[in-house]
Amino acid sequence: MRKTSPLYLLLLAACYVTFASGCNQPAPPAAPAEEHDHDHEGHDHDGHDHDDEDHEGHDHEGHDHDAATIPDNFDESVAALVVMRDTIRDGLIAGNEDVAHGPLHAIADLLEAIEQQAKDSSTLTDEQQAQAAKAVDSLYDQFGEIDARLHDEEAGDFEKNAEAIEEQIQTLIRLTAQPQE
């Protein structure tokens, strides 16, 4: 039986509440939680939960809180992460938080998929899977800090976290380049 991550359920519930209360649109029915074997043991995610506090400080036009489509394999998911990172970075640097905010919420699902795909990979060694998990944990924290600043009505300054984000994404990219056995 697969175990549902408390973080995933929290993010799903918070995004739903945020969407329903902050966007002034009719609330869609709650989506069923996906089950997966992922428990995030060994670290906490207190710094990047998505509750509905202070969510009204920014405009919601131009984005939604629906989850992005998650690729089916590790390599494609890492490529999607790079695109999502670029969208977030470019939006924040340009001062357009609305462009960055939707992907910033969706990135948690993608990171969770990347960690699970690495864990399930037959081409990555145990050590490489651990490297991927460590990189994902750091990325959760880095993107969570950016999102927290947005929700606190501060500028979502990407540059404060840029170096750490880039380092961890490069770790994941190197893991995609591993030779197939």
PDB file of C-alpha atoms in Angstrom:
ATOM      1  CA  MET A   1       0.000   0.000   0.000  1.00  0.00           C
ATOM      2  CA  ARG A   2       1.350   3.402  -0.876  1.00  0.00           C
ATOM      3  CA  LYS A   3       1.693   6.121   1.729  1.00  0.00           C
ATOM      4  CA  THR A   4       0.436   9.639   0.974  1.00  0.00           C
ATOM      5  CA  SER A   5       2.892  12.363   1.854  1.00  0.00           C
ATOM      6  CA  PRO A   6       1.610  14.806   4.484  1.00  0.00           C
ATOM      7  CA  LEU A   7       3.350  17.602   2.541  1.00  0.00           C
ATOM      8  CA  TYR A   8       1.499  16.691  -0.629  1.00  0.00           C
ATOM      9  CA  LEU A   9      -1.846  16.657   1.162  1.00  0.00           C
ATOM     10  CA  LEU A  10      -1.046  19.989   2.834  1.00  0.00           C
ATOM     11  CA  LEU A  11      -0.032  21.560  -0.475  1.00  0.00           C
ATOM     12  CA  LEU A  12      -3.083  20.166  -2.229  1.00  0.00           C
ATOM     13  CA  ALA A  13      -5.443  21.439   0.480  1.00  0.00           C
ATOM     14  CA  ALA A  14      -3.725  24.818   0.758  1.00  0.00           C
ATOM     15  CA  CYS A  15      -3.698  25.372  -3.000  1.00  0.00           C
ATOM     16  CA  TYR A  16      -7.367  24.451  -3.145  1.00  0.00           C
ATOM     17  CA  VAL A  17      -8.258  26.829  -0.284  1.00  0.00           C
ATOM     18  CA  THR A  18      -6.082  29.555  -1.762  1.00  0.00           C
ATOM     19  CA  PHE A  19      -7.609  29.145  -5.195  1.00  0.00           C
ATOM     20  CA  ALA A  20     -11.148  29.043  -3.848  1.00  0.00           C
ATOM     21  CA  SER A  21     -10.838  32.005  -1.506  1.00  0.00           C
ATOM     22  CA  GLY A  22      -8.253  34.206  -3.193  1.00  0.00           C
ATOM     23  CA  CYS A  23      -9.259  34.154  -6.815  1.00  0.00           C
ATOM     24  CA  ASN A  24     -12.945  35.094  -6.421  1.00  0.00           C
ATOM     25  CA  GLN A  25     -13.988  32.337  -8.797  1.00  0.00           C
ATOM     26  CA  PRO A  26     -16.373  29.443  -8.144  1.00  0.00           C
ATOM     27  CA  ALA A  27     -14.515  26.715  -6.269  1.00  0.00           C
ATOM     28  CA  PRO A  28     -13.990  23.476  -8.181  1.00  0.00           C
ATOM     29  CA  PRO A  29     -14.591  20.210  -6.340  1.00  0.00           C
ATOM     30  CA  ALA A  30     -11.603  18.970  -4.377  1.00  0.00           C
ATOM     31  CA  ALA A  31      -9.339  16.719  -6.391  1.00  0.00           C
ATOM     32  CA  PRO A  32      -8.591  13.339  -4.866  1.00  0.00           C
ATOM     33  CA  ALA A  33      -5.150  13.096  -3.337  1.00  0.00           C
ATOM     34  CA  GLU A  34      -2.728  10.965  -5.272  1.00  0.00           C
ATOM     35  CA  GLU A  35      -1.094   8.211  -3.327  1.00  0.00           C
ATOM     36  CA  HIS A  36       2.612   7.564  -3.544  1.00  0.00           C
ATOM     37  CA  ASP A  37       5.422   5.993  -1.584  1.00  0.00           C
ATOM     38  CA  HIS A  38       7.118   9.158  -0.350  1.00  0.00           C
ATOM     39  CA  ASP A  39       7.525  10.316   3.191  1.00  0.00           C
ATOM     40  CA  HIS A  40      10.157  13.098   3.221  1.00  0.00           C
ATOM     41  CA  GLU A  41      11.719  11.634   6.330  1.00  0.00           C
ATOM     42  CA  GLY A  42      14.776  13.355   7.660  1.00  0.00           C
ATOM     43  CA  HIS A  43      13.733  16.934   6.962  1.00  0.00           C
ATOM     44  CA  ASP A  44      10.849  19.255   7.538  1.00  0.00           C
ATOM     45  CA  HIS A  45       9.097  21.548   5.150  1.00  0.00           C
ATOM     46  CA  ASP A  46       7.835  24.094   7.652  1.00  0.00           C
ATOM     47  CA  GLY A  47       9.312  26.925   5.633  1.00  0.00           C
ATOM     48  CA  HIS A  48       7.291  26.243   2.526  1.00  0.00           C
ATOM     49  CA  ASP A  49       3.751  25.250   3.201  1.00  0.00           C
ATOM     50  CA  HIS A  50       1.096  26.941   1.120  1.00  0.00           C
ATOM     51  CA  ASP A  51      -1.520  28.233   3.481  1.00  0.00           C
ATOM     52  CA  ASP A  52      -4.001  30.938   2.628  1.00  0.00           C
ATOM     53  CA  GLU A  53      -2.594  33.632   4.907  1.00  0.00           C
ATOM     54  CA  ASP A  54      -1.693  36.907   3.209  1.00  0.00           C
ATOM     55  CA  HIS A  55      -2.556  35.468  -0.186  1.00  0.00           C
ATOM     56  CA  GLU A  56      -4.558  38.478  -1.268  1.00  0.00           C
ATOM     57  CA  GLY A  57      -1.503  40.721  -1.634  1.00  0.00           C
ATOM     58  CA  HIS A  58      -1.012  39.926  -5.287  1.00  0.00           C
ATOM     59  CA  ASP A  59      -3.046  39.691  -8.457  1.00  0.00           C
ATOM     60  CA  HIS A  60      -4.165  36.274  -9.671  1.00  0.00           C
ATOM     61  CA  GLU A  61      -4.687  37.121 -13.316  1.00  0.00           C
ATOM     62  CA  GLY A  62      -2.411  35.249 -15.655  1.00  0.00           C
ATOM     63  CA  HIS A  63      -1.938  32.146 -13.537  1.00  0.00           C
ATOM     64  CA  ASP A  64      -3.774  29.434 -11.755  1.00  0.00           C
ATOM     65  CA  HIS A  65      -2.887  27.012  -9.036  1.00  0.00           C
ATOM     66  CA  ASP A  66      -3.557  23.877 -11.042  1.00  0.00           C
ATOM     67  CA  ALA A  67      -0.748  21.361 -11.049  1.00  0.00           C
ATOM     68  CA  ALA A  68       1.456  21.199 -14.098  1.00  0.00           C
ATOM     69  CA  THR A  69       1.682  18.022 -16.124  1.00  0.00           C
ATOM     70  CA  ILE A  70       4.447  15.872 -14.679  1.00  0.00           C
ATOM     71  CA  PRO A  71       6.661  14.011 -17.171  1.00  0.00           C
ATOM     72  CA  ASP A  72       6.878  10.235 -16.835  1.00  0.00           C
ATOM     73  CA  ASN A  73      10.635   9.908 -16.417  1.00  0.00           C
ATOM     74  CA  PHE A  74      13.499  11.437 -14.470  1.00  0.00           C
ATOM     75  CA  ASP A  75      15.321  13.041 -17.412  1.00  0.00           C
ATOM     76  CA  GLU A  76      12.204  14.773 -18.766  1.00  0.00           C
ATOM     77  CA  SER A  77      11.169  15.894 -15.287  1.00  0.00           C
ATOM     78  CA  VAL A  78      14.569  17.497 -14.708  1.00  0.00           C
ATOM     79  CA  ALA A  79      14.232  19.263 -18.078  1.00  0.00           C
ATOM     80  CA  ALA A  80      10.767  20.481 -17.014  1.00  0.00           C
ATOM     81  CA  LEU A  81      12.282  21.702 -13.732  1.00  0.00           C
ATOM     82  CA  VAL A  82      14.783  23.834 -15.659  1.00  0.00           C
ATOM     83  CA  VAL A  83      11.955  25.396 -17.689  1.00  0.00           C
ATOM     84  CA  MET A  84       9.897  26.016 -14.552  1.00  0.00           C
ATOM     85  CA  ARG A  85      12.911  27.528 -12.755  1.00  0.00           C
ATOM     86  CA  ASP A  86      13.506  29.832 -15.732  1.00  0.00           C
ATOM     87  CA  THR A  87       9.861  30.944 -15.749  1.00  0.00           C
ATOM     88  CA  ILE A  88       9.965  31.708 -12.021  1.00  0.00           C
ATOM     89  CA  ARG A  89      13.344  33.448 -12.225  1.00  0.00           C
ATOM     90  CA  ASP A  90      12.497  35.526 -15.293  1.00  0.00           C
ATOM     91  CA  GLY A  91       9.108  36.559 -13.914  1.00  0.00           C
ATOM     92  CA  LEU A  92      10.552  37.666 -10.590  1.00  0.00           C
ATOM     93  CA  ILE A  93      13.533  39.458 -12.126  1.00  0.00           C
ATOM     94  CA  ALA A  94      11.153  41.314 -14.466  1.00  0.00           C
ATOM     95  CA  GLY A  95       9.004  42.245 -11.471  1.00  0.00           C
ATOM     96  CA  ASN A  96       6.071  40.201 -12.795  1.00  0.00           C
ATOM     97  CA  GLU A  97       5.215  38.065  -9.786  1.00  0.00           C
ATOM     98  CA  ASP A  98       2.010  36.850 -11.438  1.00  0.00           C
ATOM     99  CA  VAL A  99       4.017  34.998 -14.097  1.00  0.00           C
ATOM    100  CA  ALA A 100       6.166  33.339 -11.434  1.00  0.00           C
ATOM    101  CA  HIS A 101       3.575  32.573  -8.787  1.00  0.00           C
ATOM    102  CA  GLY A 102       1.655  29.725 -10.463  1.00  0.00           C
ATOM    103  CA  PRO A 103       4.794  27.759 -11.360  1.00  0.00           C
ATOM    104  CA  LEU A 104       6.155  28.455  -7.886  1.00  0.00           C
ATOM    105  CA  HIS A 105       3.193  26.587  -6.417  1.00  0.00           C
ATOM    106  CA  ALA A 106       3.335  23.800  -9.015  1.00  0.00           C
ATOM    107  CA  ILE A 107       7.036  23.126  -8.512  1.00  0.00           C
ATOM    108  CA  ALA A 108       6.422  21.086  -5.342  1.00  0.00           C
ATOM    109  CA  ASP A 109       4.597  18.399  -7.334  1.00  0.00           C
ATOM    110  CA  LEU A 110       7.388  18.305  -9.905  1.00  0.00           C
ATOM    111  CA  LEU A 111      10.084  18.050  -7.229  1.00  0.00           C
ATOM    112  CA  GLU A 112       8.226  15.219  -5.541  1.00  0.00           C
ATOM    113  CA  ALA A 113       7.973  13.384  -8.867  1.00  0.00           C
ATOM    114  CA  ILE A 114      11.690  13.887  -9.540  1.00  0.00           C
ATOM    115  CA  GLU A 115      12.609  12.404  -6.179  1.00  0.00           C
ATOM    116  CA  GLN A 116      10.326   9.410  -6.716  1.00  0.00           C
ATOM    117  CA  GLN A 117      11.521   8.891 -10.295  1.00  0.00           C
ATOM    118  CA  ALA A 118      15.150   8.927  -9.120  1.00  0.00           C
ATOM    119  CA  LYS A 119      14.290   6.459  -6.367  1.00  0.00           C
ATOM    120  CA  ASP A 120      12.570   4.170  -8.889  1.00  0.00           C
ATOM    121  CA  SER A 121      15.348   4.501 -11.477  1.00  0.00           C
ATOM    122  CA  SER A 122      17.203   1.375 -12.505  1.00  0.00           C
ATOM    123  CA  THR A 123      20.032   3.460 -13.984  1.00  0.00           C
ATOM    124  CA  LEU A 124      20.948   5.455 -10.877  1.00  0.00           C
ATOM    125  CA  THR A 125      23.036   3.935  -8.112  1.00  0.00           C
ATOM    126  CA  ASP A 126      21.945   4.190  -4.484  1.00  0.00           C
ATOM    127  CA  GLU A 127      24.459   7.008  -4.018  1.00  0.00           C
ATOM    128  CA  GLN A 128      23.081   8.887  -7.027  1.00  0.00           C
ATOM    129  CA  GLN A 129      19.533   8.420  -5.766  1.00  0.00           C
ATOM    130  CA  ALA A 130      20.633   9.911  -2.440  1.00  0.00           C
ATOM    131  CA  GLN A 131      22.217  12.855  -4.293  1.00  0.00           C
ATOM    132  CA  ALA A 132      18.946  13.430  -6.136  1.00  0.00           C
ATOM    133  CA  ALA A 133      16.956  13.293  -2.882  1.00  0.00           C
ATOM    134  CA  LYS A 134      19.323  15.783  -1.241  1.00  0.00           C
ATOM    135  CA  ALA A 135      19.083  18.135  -4.232  1.00  0.00           C
ATOM    136  CA  VAL A 136      15.278  17.936  -4.202  1.00  0.00           C
ATOM    137  CA  ASP A 137      15.150  18.643  -0.456  1.00  0.00           C
ATOM    138  CA  SER A 138      17.290  21.733  -0.928  1.00  0.00           C
ATOM    139  CA  LEU A 139      15.165  22.900  -3.865  1.00  0.00           C
ATOM    140  CA  TYR A 140      11.989  22.524  -1.774  1.00  0.00           C
ATOM    141  CA  ASP A 141      13.564  24.790   0.804  1.00  0.00           C
ATOM    142  CA  GLN A 142      14.891  27.349  -1.695  1.00  0.00           C
ATOM    143  CA  PHE A 143      11.669  27.698  -3.672  1.00  0.00           C
ATOM    144  CA  GLY A 144       9.722  27.645  -0.402  1.00  0.00           C
ATOM    145  CA  GLU A 145      11.666  30.665   0.829  1.00  0.00           C
ATOM    146  CA  ILE A 146      10.871  32.546  -2.374  1.00  0.00           C
ATOM    147  CA  ASP A 147       7.185  31.669  -2.071  1.00  0.00           C
ATOM    148  CA  ALA A 148       7.120  32.700   1.590  1.00  0.00           C
ATOM    149  CA  ARG A 149       8.484  36.113   0.625  1.00  0.00           C
ATOM    150  CA  LEU A 150       5.731  36.470  -1.987  1.00  0.00           C
ATOM    151  CA  HIS A 151       3.061  35.583   0.550  1.00  0.00           C
ATOM    152  CA  ASP A 152       4.511  38.060   3.026  1.00  0.00           C
ATOM    153  CA  GLU A 153       3.956  40.751   0.383  1.00  0.00           C
ATOM    154  CA  GLU A 154       7.681  41.194  -0.106  1.00  0.00           C
ATOM    155  CA  ALA A 155       9.278  41.065  -3.485  1.00  0.00           C
ATOM    156  CA  GLY A 156       9.893  37.473  -4.486  1.00  0.00           C
ATOM    157  CA  ASP A 157      13.620  38.083  -4.826  1.00  0.00           C
ATOM    158  CA  PHE A 158      15.030  35.145  -6.791  1.00  0.00           C
ATOM    159  CA  GLU A 159      18.632  36.271  -6.467  1.00  0.00           C
ATOM    160  CA  LYS A 160      18.769  35.470  -2.726  1.00  0.00           C
ATOM    161  CA  ASN A 161      18.308  31.792  -3.593  1.00  0.00           C
ATOM    162  CA  ALA A 162      19.710  31.682  -7.136  1.00  0.00           C
ATOM    163  CA  GLU A 163      23.104  30.167  -6.346  1.00  0.00           C
ATOM    164  CA  ALA A 164      21.723  27.341  -4.200  1.00  0.00           C
ATOM    165  CA  ILE A 165      18.972  26.602  -6.739  1.00  0.00           C
ATOM    166  CA  GLU A 166      21.454  26.498  -9.611  1.00  0.00           C
ATOM    167  CA  GLU A 167      23.823  24.212  -7.693  1.00  0.00           C
ATOM    168  CA  GLN A 168      21.084  21.675  -6.962  1.00  0.00           C
ATOM    169  CA  ILE A 169      19.641  21.790 -10.476  1.00  0.00           C
ATOM    170  CA  GLN A 170      23.131  21.162 -11.873  1.00  0.00           C
ATOM    171  CA  THR A 171      23.377  18.125  -9.587  1.00  0.00           C
ATOM    172  CA  LEU A 172      20.149  16.770 -11.059  1.00  0.00           C
ATOM    173  CA  ILE A 173      21.267  17.559 -14.619  1.00  0.00           C
ATOM    174  CA  ARG A 174      24.533  15.641 -14.055  1.00  0.00           C
ATOM    175  CA  LEU A 175      22.493  12.667 -12.877  1.00  0.00           C
ATOM    176  CA  THR A 176      20.476  12.695 -16.110  1.00  0.00           C
ATOM    177  CA  ALA A 177      23.703  12.396 -18.072  1.00  0.00           C
ATOM    178  CA  GLN A 178      24.593   9.067 -16.460  1.00  0.00           C
ATOM    179  CA  PRO A 179      25.317   6.321 -19.006  1.00  0.00           C
ATOM    180  CA  GLN A 180      22.531   3.807 -19.515  1.00  0.00           C
ATOM    181  CA  GLU A 181      23.510   0.240 -18.568  1.00  0.00           C
TER     182      GLU A 181
END
